[in-house]
Structures are given as C-alpha cells and as structure tokens.
Coordinates of C-alpha atoms and ligand atoms in Angstrom, one line a residue:
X2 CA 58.1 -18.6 -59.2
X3 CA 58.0 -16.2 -56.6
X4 CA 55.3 -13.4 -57.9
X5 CA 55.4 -10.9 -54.6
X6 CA 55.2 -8.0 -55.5
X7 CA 56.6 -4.9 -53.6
X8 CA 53.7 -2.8 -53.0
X9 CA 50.9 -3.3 -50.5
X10 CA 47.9 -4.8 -52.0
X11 CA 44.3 -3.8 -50.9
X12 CA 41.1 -5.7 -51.6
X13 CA 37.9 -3.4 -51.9
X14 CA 34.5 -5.2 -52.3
X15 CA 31.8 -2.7 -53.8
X16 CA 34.7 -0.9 -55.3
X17 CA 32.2 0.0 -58.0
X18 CA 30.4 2.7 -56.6
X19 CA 30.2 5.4 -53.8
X20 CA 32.2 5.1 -50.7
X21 CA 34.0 1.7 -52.6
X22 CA 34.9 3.9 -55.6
X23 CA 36.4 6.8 -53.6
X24 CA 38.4 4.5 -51.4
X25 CA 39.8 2.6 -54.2
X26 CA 40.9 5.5 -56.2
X27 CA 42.6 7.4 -53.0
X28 CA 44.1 3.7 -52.0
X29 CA 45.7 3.3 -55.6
X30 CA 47.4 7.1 -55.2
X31 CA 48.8 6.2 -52.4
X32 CA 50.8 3.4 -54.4
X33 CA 48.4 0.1 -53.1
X34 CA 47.7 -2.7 -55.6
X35 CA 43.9 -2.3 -55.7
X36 CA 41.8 -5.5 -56.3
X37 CA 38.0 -4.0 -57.4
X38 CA 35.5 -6.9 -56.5
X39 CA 32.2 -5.8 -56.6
X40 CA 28.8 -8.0 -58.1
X41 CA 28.6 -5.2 -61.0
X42 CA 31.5 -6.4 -63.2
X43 CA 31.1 -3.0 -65.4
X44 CA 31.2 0.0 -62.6
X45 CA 34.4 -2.3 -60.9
X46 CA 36.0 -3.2 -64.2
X47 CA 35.5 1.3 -64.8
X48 CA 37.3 1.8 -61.4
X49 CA 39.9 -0.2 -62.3
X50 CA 40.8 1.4 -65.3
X51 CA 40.9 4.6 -63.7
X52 CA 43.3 3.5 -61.2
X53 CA 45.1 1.4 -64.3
X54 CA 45.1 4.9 -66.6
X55 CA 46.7 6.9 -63.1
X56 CA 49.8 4.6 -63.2
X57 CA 48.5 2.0 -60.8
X58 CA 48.5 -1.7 -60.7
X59 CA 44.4 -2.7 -60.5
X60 CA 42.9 -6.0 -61.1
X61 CA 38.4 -6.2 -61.5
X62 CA 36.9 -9.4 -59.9
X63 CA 33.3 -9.8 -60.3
X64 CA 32.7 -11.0 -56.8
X65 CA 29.1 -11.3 -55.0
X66 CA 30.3 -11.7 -51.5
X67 CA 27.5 -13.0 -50.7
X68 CA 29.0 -16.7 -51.8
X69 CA 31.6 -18.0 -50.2
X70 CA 33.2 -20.1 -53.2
X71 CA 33.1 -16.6 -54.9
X72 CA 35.2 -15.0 -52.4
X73 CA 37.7 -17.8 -51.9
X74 CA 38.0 -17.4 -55.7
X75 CA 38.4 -13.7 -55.4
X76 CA 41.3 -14.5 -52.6
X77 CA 43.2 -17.2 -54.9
X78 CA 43.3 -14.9 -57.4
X79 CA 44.5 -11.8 -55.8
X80 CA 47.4 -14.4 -54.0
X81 CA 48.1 -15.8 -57.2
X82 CA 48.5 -12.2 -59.4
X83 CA 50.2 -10.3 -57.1
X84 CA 51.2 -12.9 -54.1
X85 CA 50.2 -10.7 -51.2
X86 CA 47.0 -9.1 -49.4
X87 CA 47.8 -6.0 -46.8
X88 CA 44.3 -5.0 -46.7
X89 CA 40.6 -5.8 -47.2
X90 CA 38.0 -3.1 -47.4
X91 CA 34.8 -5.0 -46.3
X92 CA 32.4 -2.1 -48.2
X93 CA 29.7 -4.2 -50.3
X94 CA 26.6 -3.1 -49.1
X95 CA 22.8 -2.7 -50.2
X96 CA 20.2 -0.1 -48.2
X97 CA 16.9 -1.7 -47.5
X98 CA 13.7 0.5 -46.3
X99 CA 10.8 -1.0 -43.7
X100 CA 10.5 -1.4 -40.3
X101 CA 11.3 -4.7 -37.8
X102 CA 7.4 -5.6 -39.0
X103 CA 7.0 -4.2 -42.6
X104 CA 10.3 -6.3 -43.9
X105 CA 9.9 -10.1 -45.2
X106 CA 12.1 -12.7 -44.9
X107 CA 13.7 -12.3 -48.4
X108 CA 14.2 -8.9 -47.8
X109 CA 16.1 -9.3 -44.0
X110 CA 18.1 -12.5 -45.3
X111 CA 19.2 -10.3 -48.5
X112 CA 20.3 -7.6 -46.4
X113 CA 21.9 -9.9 -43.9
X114 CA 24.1 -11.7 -46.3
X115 CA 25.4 -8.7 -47.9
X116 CA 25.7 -6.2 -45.2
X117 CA 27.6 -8.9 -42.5
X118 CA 27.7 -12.6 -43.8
X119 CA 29.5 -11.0 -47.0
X120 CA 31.8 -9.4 -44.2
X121 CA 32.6 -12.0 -42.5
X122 CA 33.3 -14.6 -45.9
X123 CA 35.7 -12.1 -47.2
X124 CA 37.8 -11.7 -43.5
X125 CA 37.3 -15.5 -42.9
X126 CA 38.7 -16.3 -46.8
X127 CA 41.8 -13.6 -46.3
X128 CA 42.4 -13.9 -42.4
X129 CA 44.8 -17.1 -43.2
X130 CA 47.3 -14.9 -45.8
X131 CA 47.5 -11.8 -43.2
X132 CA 48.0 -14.1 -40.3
X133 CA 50.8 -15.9 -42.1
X134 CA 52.4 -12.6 -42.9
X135 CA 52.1 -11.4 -40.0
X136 CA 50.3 -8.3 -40.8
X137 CA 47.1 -6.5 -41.9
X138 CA 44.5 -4.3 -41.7
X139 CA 40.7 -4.9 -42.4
X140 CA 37.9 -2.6 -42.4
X141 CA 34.5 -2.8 -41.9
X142 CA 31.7 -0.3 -42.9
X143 CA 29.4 -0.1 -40.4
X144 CA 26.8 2.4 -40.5
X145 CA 25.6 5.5 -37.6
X146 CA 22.1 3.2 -37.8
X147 CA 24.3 0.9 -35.7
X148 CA 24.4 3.2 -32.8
X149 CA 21.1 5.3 -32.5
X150 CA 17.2 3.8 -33.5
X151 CA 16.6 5.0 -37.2
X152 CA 13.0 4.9 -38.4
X153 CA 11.9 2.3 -40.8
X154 CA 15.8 0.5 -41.5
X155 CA 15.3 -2.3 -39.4
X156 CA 16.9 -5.4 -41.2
X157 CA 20.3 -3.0 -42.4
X158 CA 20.7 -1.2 -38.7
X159 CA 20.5 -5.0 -37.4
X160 CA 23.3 -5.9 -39.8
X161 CA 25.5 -2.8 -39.3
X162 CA 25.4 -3.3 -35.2
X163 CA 26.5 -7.0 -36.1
X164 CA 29.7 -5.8 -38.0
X165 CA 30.9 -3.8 -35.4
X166 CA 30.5 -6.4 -32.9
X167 CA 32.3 -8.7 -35.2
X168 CA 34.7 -6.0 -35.7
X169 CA 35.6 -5.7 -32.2
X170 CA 35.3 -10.1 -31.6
X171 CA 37.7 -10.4 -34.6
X172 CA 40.5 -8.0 -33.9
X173 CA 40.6 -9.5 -30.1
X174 CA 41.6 -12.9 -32.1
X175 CA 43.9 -11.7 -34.4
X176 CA 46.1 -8.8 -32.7
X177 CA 48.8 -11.5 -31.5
X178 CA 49.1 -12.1 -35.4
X179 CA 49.9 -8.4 -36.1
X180 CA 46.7 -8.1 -38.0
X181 CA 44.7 -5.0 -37.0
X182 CA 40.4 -5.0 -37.5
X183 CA 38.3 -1.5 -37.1
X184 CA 35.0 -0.3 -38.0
X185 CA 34.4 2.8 -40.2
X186 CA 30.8 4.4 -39.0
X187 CA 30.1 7.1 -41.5
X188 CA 26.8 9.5 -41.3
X189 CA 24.5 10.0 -44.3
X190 CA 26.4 10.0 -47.6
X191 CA 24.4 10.7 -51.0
X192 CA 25.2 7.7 -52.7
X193 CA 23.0 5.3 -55.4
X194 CA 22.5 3.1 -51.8
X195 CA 20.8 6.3 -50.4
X196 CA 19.3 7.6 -53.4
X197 CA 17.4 4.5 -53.3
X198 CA 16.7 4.5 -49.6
X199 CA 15.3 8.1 -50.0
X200 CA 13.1 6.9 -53.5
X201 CA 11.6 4.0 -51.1
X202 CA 10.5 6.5 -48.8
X203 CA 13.5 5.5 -46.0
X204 CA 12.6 8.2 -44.1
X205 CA 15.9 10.5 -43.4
X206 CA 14.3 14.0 -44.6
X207 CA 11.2 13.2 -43.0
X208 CA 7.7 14.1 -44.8
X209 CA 10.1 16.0 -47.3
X210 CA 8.6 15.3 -50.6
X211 CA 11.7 15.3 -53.7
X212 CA 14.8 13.8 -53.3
X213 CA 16.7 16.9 -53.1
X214 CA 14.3 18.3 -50.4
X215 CA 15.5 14.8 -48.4
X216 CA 19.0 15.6 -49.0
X217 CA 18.5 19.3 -47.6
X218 CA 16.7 18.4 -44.9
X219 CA 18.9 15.6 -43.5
X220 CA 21.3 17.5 -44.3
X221 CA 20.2 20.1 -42.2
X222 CA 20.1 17.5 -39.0
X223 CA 23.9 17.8 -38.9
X224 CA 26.2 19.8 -36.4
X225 CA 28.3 20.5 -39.7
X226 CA 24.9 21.7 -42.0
X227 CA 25.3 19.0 -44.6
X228 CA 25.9 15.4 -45.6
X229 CA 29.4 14.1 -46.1
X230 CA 30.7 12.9 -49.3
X231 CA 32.2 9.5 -50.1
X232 CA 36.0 10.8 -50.3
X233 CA 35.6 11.9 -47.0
X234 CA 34.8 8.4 -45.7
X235 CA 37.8 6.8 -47.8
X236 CA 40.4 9.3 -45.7
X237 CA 39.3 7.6 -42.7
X238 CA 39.7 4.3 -44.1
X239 CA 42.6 4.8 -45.7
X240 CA 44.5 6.0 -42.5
X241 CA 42.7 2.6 -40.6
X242 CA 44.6 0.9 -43.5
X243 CA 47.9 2.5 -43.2
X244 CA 50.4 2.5 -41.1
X245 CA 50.0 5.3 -39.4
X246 CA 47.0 3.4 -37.4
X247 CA 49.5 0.6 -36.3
X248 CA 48.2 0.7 -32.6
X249 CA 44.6 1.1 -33.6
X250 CA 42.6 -2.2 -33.5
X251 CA 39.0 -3.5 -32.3
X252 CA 37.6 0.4 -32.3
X253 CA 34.6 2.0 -33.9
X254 CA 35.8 5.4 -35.5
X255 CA 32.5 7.4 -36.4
X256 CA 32.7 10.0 -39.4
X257 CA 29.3 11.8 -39.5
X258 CA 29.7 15.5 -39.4
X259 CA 28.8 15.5 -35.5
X260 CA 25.1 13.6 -36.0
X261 CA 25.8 11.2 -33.6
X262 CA 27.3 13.6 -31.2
X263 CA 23.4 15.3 -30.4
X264 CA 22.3 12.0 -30.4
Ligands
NAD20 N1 26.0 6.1 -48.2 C1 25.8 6.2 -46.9 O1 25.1 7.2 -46.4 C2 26.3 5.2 -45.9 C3 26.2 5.4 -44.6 C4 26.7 4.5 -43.7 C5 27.3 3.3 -44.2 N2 27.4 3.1 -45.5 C6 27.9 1.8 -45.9 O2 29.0 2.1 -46.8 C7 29.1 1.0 -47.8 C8 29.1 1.6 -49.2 O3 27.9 2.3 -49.4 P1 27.7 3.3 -50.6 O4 26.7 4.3 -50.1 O5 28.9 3.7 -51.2 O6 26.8 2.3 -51.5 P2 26.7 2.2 -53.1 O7 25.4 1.6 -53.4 O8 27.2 3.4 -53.8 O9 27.9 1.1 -53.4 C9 27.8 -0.2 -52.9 C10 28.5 -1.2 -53.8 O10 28.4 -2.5 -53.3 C11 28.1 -3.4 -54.4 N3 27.5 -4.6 -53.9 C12 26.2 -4.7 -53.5 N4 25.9 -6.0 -53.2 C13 27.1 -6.7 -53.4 C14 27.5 -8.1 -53.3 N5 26.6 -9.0 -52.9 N6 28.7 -8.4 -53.6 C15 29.6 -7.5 -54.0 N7 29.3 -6.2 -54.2 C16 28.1 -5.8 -53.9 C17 27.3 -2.6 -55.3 O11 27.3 -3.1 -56.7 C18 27.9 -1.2 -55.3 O12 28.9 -1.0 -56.2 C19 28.0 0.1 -47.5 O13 28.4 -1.0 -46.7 C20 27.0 1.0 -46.8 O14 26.1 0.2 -45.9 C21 26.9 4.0 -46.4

C-alpha cells in the first residue's frame, strides 16, 4: 500500500518545549505533518495534541537523539505513518554552565551528544529518504555562543560552533540531491534551557542577583532592548524550511536582536 501522503511532513526533535514547541505549532499552521520527538514523552505528546486539536496531522515519538537505534526508529516510523520526510528540525538541546576547566567529562560528553552527535544521528538517519526524493530542508540550531567567546559555556559553545561547521560540510554533500542544510543562530531566548543556565549562575546578566534581574540585564545588552522570544526563532526556521528559501543552503542566518552585530 502506498501510504504518501500529500502534505509535507516535518520532523522536530525537542518539539516539547521552547523554540521546539513554537516551531512545531507555526509548522503545523502552515499545513506540515509534524512529527514531535523529543526525550519528554509528556510536553511532546502536549504539542502534539495542540497541533492535532488545530486540524493538523501530528504524531509524538519519544526520541532521545542521543541514541542512534532511537532515531532510526523515530525515521521508520515517520516513513511508515505518513511515507515521506520534507524536513528535520535538529532543535534538541540542553544548556550546560562552567568554563573549559570547571566542566567534567560527564558533563562535556552529555552536552556533546545532545547538542551535535544528536544532530548529526537524526540528519545521518533521514539524509537517505530526502536524497531519494530528491528534496529537503534540514535545520540546525546553533547558538550566538558559536560566534563570539561567552563566559563560563564552554562544553555547549564547543558544540554549537560544531553544528554549524557540520551545517555548512553537509549541505556541500547534498545540494546535487536537491536537499538544502542551514543553521539557525538565535540570541538569548528565555526558555526552561536558559532559566536553568541563569539558576546555575551561567553568567549572561552578569553579578545580577534574581532571575528576572538576569533577564533585564541581558536584556539590556541588545541593540533591540530585549531578548527574543521562541516564535520569533521558528519564523526564521520555518522560512529555512519552505520554499521560499529554495536557493539558500550551507549558510548561518543569525536572529539575535543585533547582539552579535556590536560584537
Ligand atoms: N533559548 C536560547 O536562548 C537559545 C539560544 C541559542 C540556541 N538555542 C538552541 O535552541 C534549541 C532549543 O532551545 P530551547 O531554549 O527552546 O530549550 P528548551 O529547554 O526549552 O527545549 C529543549 C527541548 O529539547 C529536549 N531534549 C533535551 N535533550 C534531548 C534529547 N537527548 N533527545 C531529545 N530531546 C531532547 C528537551 O526535553 C526540551 O523539550 C537548543 O538546541 C538550544 O541550544 C537556544
């Protein structure tokens, strides 16, 4: 039987929370098939039936991307319900606080794995389906860590410069396929990953002492006045995704309210 369906299917890991949750639910109104895999079965599963209670098609795999067998099973699964992938949002991702000396090996192999490995099993286990179809888009969240030295973030800066070198090495390989790679930078968001970067003391609002005094204060370092919000990062993904990006492959698209642009 011949289960294609006729919309564009897209595969969002971390679609649970945050930036993962905001491009999910702006994907699925736009009419995509939205596969939720994130390691919290509960906050996905929630997504999904958002996106299901909208009038969309949504499907919840509990997925830690960190496993390959995991992934693959997340990719037979998606082929085999709705017979297609158009698009993979690499977005699974955990923050991690301490500097190139104050960080163990647990903690840099635990942010490794997630933040890159985890990016590279999921475009490794659906690279054969886009290539076949001849078409594609992945997208990689990288992080403004990436391009300027960040106090105290050493293992996740170290993973977030590897994605967008991957970024770039991967869409080189696959453009004569017709499948198109990019690289999402986004600024400071206030997110459960920063909330937690911010409670361990991760430095962005400097010696400020609450939460909300970080948020003000880094805040405050942007050209625009103010963090950005998750749904701002999902319209840049979303147009990576679409057509509308067709000749756009291999590039590095910050969204950061100016930060990076005063260096
Ligand atoms: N929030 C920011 O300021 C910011 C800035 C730059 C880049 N980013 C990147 O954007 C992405 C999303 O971040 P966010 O702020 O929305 O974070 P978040 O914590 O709100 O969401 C991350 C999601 O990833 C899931 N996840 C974690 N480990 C996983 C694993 N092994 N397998 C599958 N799912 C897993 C979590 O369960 C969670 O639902 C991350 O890659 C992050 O590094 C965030």
């Amino acid at each position: 039987m011949n289960n294609t369906c006729s919309e564009p299917v897209v595969v969002v890991t971390g679609a649970g929370s945050g930036i993962g949750a905001a491009t999910a639910l702006r994907l699925g109104g736009q009419g995509y098939q939205v596969v939720c895999a994130d390691v919290s079965p509960d906050r996905s599963a929630e997504v999904a039936e958002k996106l299901i209670a909208n009038g969309g098609r949504a499907d919840a795999v509990p997925t830690d991307v960190t496993d390959g067998k995991q992934v693959q099973q997340l990719v037979g699964r998606t082929i085999g319900r709705f017979g297609r992938i158009d698009a993979l949002i690499n977005n699974a991702g955990v923050g991690s606080v301490g500097s190139a000396v104050e960080v163990d090996e647990a903690e840099w192999n635990r942010v490794l794995s997630t933040n890159l490995t985890g990016a590279w099993l999921c475009a490794r286990a659906v690279l054969p389906h886009m290539t076949q179809a001849r078409r594609g888009s992945i997208v990689n969240l990288s992080s403004i860590t990436a391009l300027h030295g960040y106090p105290r973030i050493a293992a996740y800066s170290a993973a977030k410069g590897g994605i967008i070198a991957l970024t770039r090495q991967m869409a080189r390989d696959v453009a004569e396929h017709g499948v198109r790679v990019n690289a999402v930078v986004p600024g400071t968001v206030h997110t459960p990953l920063t909330q937690g970067l911010w409670d361990g003391g991760g430095g962005f609002g400097g010696s400020a002492a609450t939460v909300d005094e970080q948020v003000s204060a880094a805040g405050a370092g942007y050209p625009l006045g103010r963090l950005g919000t998750a749904d701002e990062i999902s319209s840049m993904i979303a147009f990576l995704t679409s057509d509308a990006a067709a000749w756009i492959t291999g590039q590095v698209h910050v969204v950061d309210g100016g930060r990076t642009a005063i260096g």
